[in-house]
mmCIF file of C-alpha atoms in Angstrom:
data_model
loop_
_atom_site.group_PDB
_atom_site.id
_atom_site.type_symbol
_atom_site.label_atom_id
_atom_site.label_comp_id
_atom_site.label_asym_id
_atom_site.label_seq_id
_atom_site.Cartn_x
_atom_site.Cartn_y
_atom_site.Cartn_z
ATOM 1 C CA GLY S 1 -8.691 109.728 93.161
ATOM 2 C CA ALA S 2 -9.744 106.556 91.423
ATOM 3 C CA GLY S 3 -12.555 105.660 93.871
ATOM 4 C CA VAL S 4 -14.252 106.898 96.902
ATOM 5 C CA SER S 5 -11.885 107.316 99.802
ATOM 6 C CA GLN S 6 -12.826 107.282 103.484
ATOM 7 C CA SER S 7 -10.546 107.970 106.411
ATOM 8 C CA PRO S 8 -9.759 106.669 108.828
ATOM 9 C CA ARG S 9 -10.569 103.115 107.963
ATOM 10 C CA TYR S 10 -10.819 102.186 111.673
ATOM 11 C CA LYS S 11 -11.647 104.561 114.643
ATOM 12 C CA VAL S 12 -11.747 103.470 118.226
ATOM 13 C CA THR S 13 -13.030 106.304 120.567
ATOM 14 C CA LYS S 14 -14.078 106.703 124.153
ATOM 15 C CA ARG S 15 -17.663 107.363 124.936
ATOM 16 C CA GLY S 16 -18.319 111.096 125.057
ATOM 17 C CA GLN S 17 -15.758 112.065 122.541
ATOM 18 C CA ASP S 18 -16.378 113.676 119.347
ATOM 19 C CA VAL S 19 -15.248 111.996 116.010
ATOM 20 C CA ALA S 20 -15.072 113.256 112.422
ATOM 21 C CA LEU S 21 -15.221 110.782 109.670
ATOM 22 C CA ARG S 22 -14.050 111.995 106.161
ATOM 23 C CA CYS S 23 -15.182 111.118 102.616
ATOM 24 C CA ASP S 24 -13.249 112.074 99.507
ATOM 25 C CA PRO S 25 -15.590 111.279 96.471
ATOM 26 C CA ILE S 26 -14.595 110.500 92.969
ATOM 27 C CA SER S 27 -13.447 113.692 91.313
ATOM 28 C CA GLY S 28 -16.099 115.582 89.795
ATOM 29 C CA HIS S 29 -19.053 113.614 91.446
ATOM 30 C CA VAL S 30 -22.011 115.966 92.184
ATOM 31 C CA SER S 31 -23.836 113.810 94.756
ATOM 32 C CA LEU S 32 -22.400 112.423 97.933
ATOM 33 C CA TYR S 33 -24.226 110.044 100.496
ATOM 34 C CA TRP S 34 -23.451 108.880 103.892
ATOM 35 C CA TYR S 35 -24.982 105.534 105.215
ATOM 36 C CA ARG S 36 -24.516 103.770 108.481
ATOM 37 C CA GLN S 37 -24.373 99.917 108.679
ATOM 38 C CA ALA S 38 -24.863 97.894 111.732
ATOM 39 C CA LEU S 39 -23.307 94.444 111.973
ATOM 40 C CA GLY S 40 -25.489 92.029 110.097
ATOM 41 C CA GLN S 41 -27.719 94.710 108.618
ATOM 42 C CA GLY S 42 -27.984 96.568 105.467
ATOM 43 C CA PRO S 43 -26.845 100.138 105.122
ATOM 44 C CA GLU S 44 -28.985 102.856 106.472
ATOM 45 C CA PHE S 45 -29.293 106.118 104.841
ATOM 46 C CA LEU S 46 -28.145 108.980 106.688
ATOM 47 C CA THR S 47 -27.871 112.181 104.603
ATOM 48 C CA TYR S 48 -26.787 113.466 101.099
ATOM 49 C CA PHE S 49 -25.488 116.347 99.249
ATOM 50 C CA ASN S 50 -25.719 117.796 95.760
ATOM 51 C CA TYR S 51 -22.677 119.995 95.314
ATOM 52 C CA GLU S 52 -22.295 121.672 98.847
ATOM 53 C CA ALA S 53 -26.069 121.698 99.509
ATOM 54 C CA GLN S 54 -27.371 119.207 101.941
ATOM 55 C CA GLN S 55 -30.475 118.080 100.287
ATOM 56 C CA ASP S 56 -31.752 115.518 102.772
ATOM 57 C CA LYS S 57 -30.786 114.770 106.317
ATOM 58 C CA SER S 58 -33.846 112.806 107.257
ATOM 59 C CA GLY S 59 -31.816 109.691 108.238
ATOM 60 C CA LEU S 60 -29.608 111.380 110.771
ATOM 61 C CA PRO S 61 -30.663 109.711 113.954
ATOM 62 C CA ASN S 62 -30.339 112.701 116.426
ATOM 63 C CA ASP S 63 -28.711 116.054 116.688
ATOM 64 C CA ARG S 64 -25.412 114.705 117.665
ATOM 65 C CA PHE S 65 -24.980 113.753 113.941
ATOM 66 C CA SER S 66 -24.119 116.528 111.566
ATOM 67 C CA ALA S 67 -22.484 116.498 107.937
ATOM 68 C CA GLU S 68 -20.950 119.053 105.807
ATOM 69 C CA ARG S 69 -19.508 119.367 102.292
ATOM 70 C CA PRO S 70 -18.416 123.008 102.333
ATOM 71 C CA GLU S 71 -16.783 123.139 98.825
ATOM 72 C CA GLY S 72 -18.813 120.425 97.053
ATOM 73 C CA SER S 73 -16.145 117.835 97.274
ATOM 74 C CA ILE S 74 -14.793 116.383 100.471
ATOM 75 C CA SER S 75 -17.515 115.685 103.191
ATOM 76 C CA THR S 76 -17.225 115.282 106.920
ATOM 77 C CA LEU S 77 -19.537 113.422 109.089
ATOM 78 C CA THR S 78 -19.266 114.375 112.827
ATOM 79 C CA ILE S 79 -20.708 112.650 115.741
ATOM 80 C CA GLN S 80 -20.695 114.621 119.037
ATOM 81 C CA ARG S 81 -20.594 113.056 122.397
ATOM 82 C CA THR S 82 -20.375 109.387 120.860
ATOM 83 C CA GLU S 83 -22.202 106.671 122.638
ATOM 84 C CA GLN S 84 -21.670 102.930 122.379
ATOM 85 C CA ARG S 85 -24.777 102.575 120.098
ATOM 86 C CA ASP S 86 -23.015 104.727 117.579
ATOM 87 C CA SER S 87 -20.638 101.810 116.921
ATOM 88 C CA ALA S 88 -20.973 100.757 113.176
ATOM 89 C CA MET S 89 -19.644 100.895 109.736
ATOM 90 C CA TYR S 90 -20.081 104.246 108.167
ATOM 91 C CA ARG S 91 -20.058 104.373 104.432
ATOM 92 C CA CYS S 92 -19.828 107.111 101.920
ATOM 93 C CA ALA S 93 -21.062 106.897 98.282
ATOM 94 C CA SER S 94 -20.789 109.378 95.418
ATOM 95 C CA SER S 95 -22.420 109.654 91.954
ATOM 96 C CA SER S 96 -21.841 111.647 88.933
ATOM 97 C CA ASN S 97 -25.065 113.502 88.865
ATOM 98 C CA ARG S 98 -28.575 113.742 90.427
ATOM 99 C CA GLY S 99 -30.287 111.177 88.499
ATOM 100 C CA LEU S 100 -30.452 107.434 88.530
ATOM 101 C CA THR S 101 -26.760 106.977 87.966
ATOM 102 C CA GLU S 102 -24.746 104.368 89.905
ATOM 103 C CA ALA S 103 -23.488 105.279 93.358
ATOM 104 C CA PHE S 104 -19.933 104.150 94.041
ATOM 105 C CA PHE S 105 -19.146 103.104 97.608
ATOM 106 C CA GLY S 106 -16.048 103.638 99.576
ATOM 107 C CA GLN S 107 -14.628 100.986 101.963
ATOM 108 C CA GLY S 108 -16.181 102.509 105.003
ATOM 109 C CA THR S 109 -14.948 103.668 108.499
ATOM 110 C CA ARG S 110 -15.327 101.065 111.156
ATOM 111 C CA LEU S 111 -16.154 103.066 114.345
ATOM 112 C CA THR S 112 -15.994 101.491 117.734
ATOM 113 C CA VAL S 113 -17.123 103.438 120.859
ATOM 114 C CA VAL S 114 -15.717 101.873 123.905
ATOM 115 C CA ALA J 1 -42.934 104.019 103.100
ATOM 116 C CA GLN J 2 -40.641 101.843 101.122
ATOM 117 C CA SER J 3 -39.204 98.572 102.396
ATOM 118 C CA VAL J 4 -37.032 95.681 101.161
ATOM 119 C CA THR J 5 -37.214 92.169 102.587
ATOM 120 C CA GLN J 6 -34.624 89.606 101.650
ATOM 121 C CA LEU J 7 -35.567 85.997 102.494
ATOM 122 C CA GLY J 8 -32.758 84.223 103.955
ATOM 123 C CA SER J 9 -29.835 85.703 105.639
ATOM 124 C CA HIS J 10 -27.573 82.979 104.578
ATOM 125 C CA VAL J 11 -27.668 80.968 101.249
ATOM 126 C CA SER J 12 -25.193 77.913 100.617
ATOM 127 C CA VAL J 13 -24.912 76.339 97.185
ATOM 128 C CA SER J 14 -22.452 73.974 95.497
ATOM 129 C CA GLU J 15 -20.128 75.320 92.911
ATOM 130 C CA GLY J 16 -21.898 75.051 89.551
ATOM 131 C CA ALA J 17 -25.337 75.043 91.039
ATOM 132 C CA LEU J 18 -28.085 77.654 90.473
ATOM 133 C CA VAL J 19 -27.974 80.804 92.603
ATOM 134 C CA LEU J 20 -31.264 82.289 93.747
ATOM 135 C CA LEU J 21 -31.317 85.213 96.126
ATOM 136 C CA ARG J 22 -34.828 86.450 97.056
ATOM 137 C CA CYS J 23 -35.836 90.057 97.438
ATOM 138 C CA ASN J 24 -39.375 91.444 97.885
ATOM 139 C CA TYR J 25 -40.031 95.227 98.126
ATOM 140 C CA SER J 26 -42.791 97.467 99.201
ATOM 141 C CA SER J 27 -43.324 100.833 97.461
ATOM 142 C CA SER J 28 -46.222 103.183 96.861
ATOM 143 C CA VAL J 29 -44.806 104.448 93.531
ATOM 144 C CA PRO J 30 -43.127 102.620 90.720
ATOM 145 C CA PRO J 31 -39.893 101.436 92.290
ATOM 146 C CA TYR J 32 -36.352 101.596 91.021
ATOM 147 C CA LEU J 33 -34.487 98.361 92.240
ATOM 148 C CA PHE J 34 -30.906 97.453 92.700
ATOM 149 C CA TRP J 35 -28.588 94.641 93.601
ATOM 150 C CA TYR J 36 -25.144 95.317 95.225
ATOM 151 C CA VAL J 37 -22.467 92.889 96.134
ATOM 152 C CA GLN J 38 -19.997 93.331 99.089
ATOM 153 C CA TYR J 39 -16.802 91.346 99.123
ATOM 154 C CA PRO J 40 -14.874 91.232 102.540
ATOM 155 C CA ASN J 41 -13.197 94.557 103.445
ATOM 156 C CA GLN J 42 -14.531 96.199 100.249
ATOM 157 C CA GLY J 43 -17.242 98.667 99.359
ATOM 158 C CA LEU J 44 -20.556 97.803 97.917
ATOM 159 C CA GLN J 45 -20.529 97.347 94.105
ATOM 160 C CA LEU J 46 -23.317 97.534 91.874
ATOM 161 C CA LEU J 47 -24.371 94.438 90.203
ATOM 162 C CA LEU J 48 -27.512 95.607 88.266
ATOM 163 C CA LYS J 49 -30.418 97.868 88.401
ATOM 164 C CA TYR J 50 -33.984 98.080 87.142
ATOM 165 C CA THR J 51 -35.408 101.582 86.454
ATOM 166 C CA THR J 52 -37.814 101.191 83.527
ATOM 167 C CA GLY J 53 -38.266 99.130 80.363
ATOM 168 C CA ALA J 54 -37.167 95.444 80.166
ATOM 169 C CA THR J 55 -38.148 93.502 83.324
ATOM 170 C CA LEU J 56 -35.288 91.040 82.911
ATOM 171 C CA VAL J 57 -32.046 92.871 83.821
ATOM 172 C CA LYS J 58 -28.674 91.496 83.213
ATOM 173 C CA GLY J 59 -25.728 92.595 85.364
ATOM 174 C CA ILE J 60 -22.058 91.812 85.853
ATOM 175 C CA ASN J 61 -20.439 88.519 86.488
ATOM 176 C CA GLY J 62 -23.400 86.578 84.920
ATOM 177 C CA PHE J 63 -26.069 87.686 87.359
ATOM 178 C CA GLU J 64 -29.530 88.737 86.242
ATOM 179 C CA ALA J 65 -32.751 89.744 88.090
ATOM 180 C CA GLU J 66 -36.250 90.009 87.045
ATOM 181 C CA PHE J 67 -38.848 92.649 88.241
ATOM 182 C CA LYS J 68 -42.180 91.089 88.734
ATOM 183 C CA LYS J 69 -44.606 93.883 89.735
ATOM 184 C CA SER J 70 -47.404 91.563 90.483
ATOM 185 C CA GLU J 71 -45.315 89.635 93.022
ATOM 186 C CA THR J 72 -43.403 92.825 94.254
ATOM 187 C CA SER J 73 -40.134 90.805 93.702
ATOM 188 C CA PHE J 74 -36.772 91.283 92.327
ATOM 189 C CA HIS J 75 -35.098 88.030 92.705
ATOM 190 C CA LEU J 76 -31.342 87.685 91.760
ATOM 191 C CA THR J 77 -30.162 84.573 89.954
ATOM 192 C CA LYS J 78 -27.083 83.171 88.427
ATOM 193 C CA PRO J 79 -27.290 79.857 86.607
ATOM 194 C CA SER J 80 -23.776 78.410 87.781
ATOM 195 C CA ALA J 81 -22.335 79.473 90.992
ATOM 196 C CA HIS J 82 -18.475 80.155 91.038
ATOM 197 C CA MET J 83 -16.326 80.213 94.212
ATOM 198 C CA SER J 84 -15.638 83.866 93.591
ATOM 199 C CA ASP J 85 -19.323 84.570 93.983
ATOM 200 C CA ALA J 86 -19.137 84.105 97.807
ATOM 201 C CA ALA J 87 -20.026 87.486 99.296
ATOM 202 C CA GLU J 88 -22.886 89.370 100.840
ATOM 203 C CA TYR J 89 -25.571 90.635 98.606
ATOM 204 C CA PHE J 90 -27.901 93.506 99.171
ATOM 205 C CA CYS J 91 -31.215 94.401 97.428
ATOM 206 C CA ALA J 92 -32.203 98.101 97.425
ATOM 207 C CA VAL J 93 -35.048 100.336 96.384
ATOM 208 C CA THR J 94 -35.332 104.020 95.604
ATOM 209 C CA GLU J 95 -38.585 105.927 94.803
ATOM 210 C CA GLY J 96 -37.135 109.147 93.743
ATOM 211 C CA ASN J 97 -34.812 110.089 90.937
ATOM 212 C CA GLN J 98 -31.745 110.116 93.452
ATOM 213 C CA GLY J 99 -30.133 106.850 92.600
ATOM 214 C CA GLY J 100 -27.936 107.054 95.630
ATOM 215 C CA LYS J 101 -30.584 107.535 98.107
ATOM 216 C CA LEU J 102 -31.399 103.795 98.747
ATOM 217 C CA ILE J 103 -33.275 101.651 101.089
ATOM 218 C CA PHE J 104 -31.376 98.400 101.674
ATOM 219 C CA GLY J 105 -32.506 94.937 102.680
ATOM 220 C CA GLN J 106 -30.620 93.192 105.524
ATOM 221 C CA GLY J 107 -28.476 91.383 103.125
ATOM 222 C CA THR J 108 -27.978 87.664 102.190
ATOM 223 C CA GLU J 109 -24.544 85.994 102.694
ATOM 224 C CA LEU J 110 -23.777 83.461 99.941
ATOM 225 C CA SER J 111 -21.438 80.694 100.460
ATOM 226 C CA VAL J 112 -20.219 78.411 97.601
ATOM 227 C CA LYS J 113 -19.112 74.969 98.456
ATOM 228 C CA PRO J 114 -16.529 73.217 96.285
#
């Protein structure tokens, strides 16, 4: 596609449910990043992939959070047993290679846990 | 550990006035610095970046920023504000060569008064 696409745009879920957030990067982009942005804050790094390999997951807050990118393209961020504190905007970005190239961000998924 | 501090969560200027958004960083190694802009309901868009070389960096929409190592600053300026500049602005830093793994400041919301 022309840009980074994230789905769904909005997700409301009940506490304790699992959610899966999808990111479709710009075609051909090697690197894919996940961020979480709380209201009034800057984005906070969660994890990133080069191709299908997860290179760094140091930002994942706990083991309820996981991410995959099995074919080196689309990625899914999964949150198990959601809690209210997980409510935030989740942003995905992709870049064309592993260097200091620009990362292009999607519009994000607004997750609300009730 | 790296960090970014943006001074002022809200800045208001009149149309045609100088825009100055402040950013200070902390890094144990030579930093790579970025400014992103976020319009309502849109993803983050790169305004400009500093990696190496010239310390005055020009970006899109008439914005520029100057890297000052002695002051650990990377302030964003624009000589004359336009109504369309109203948005949230984020300063970010990365120490590695992975341009998408960023540490963001908390953001500065810019308002432009007619």
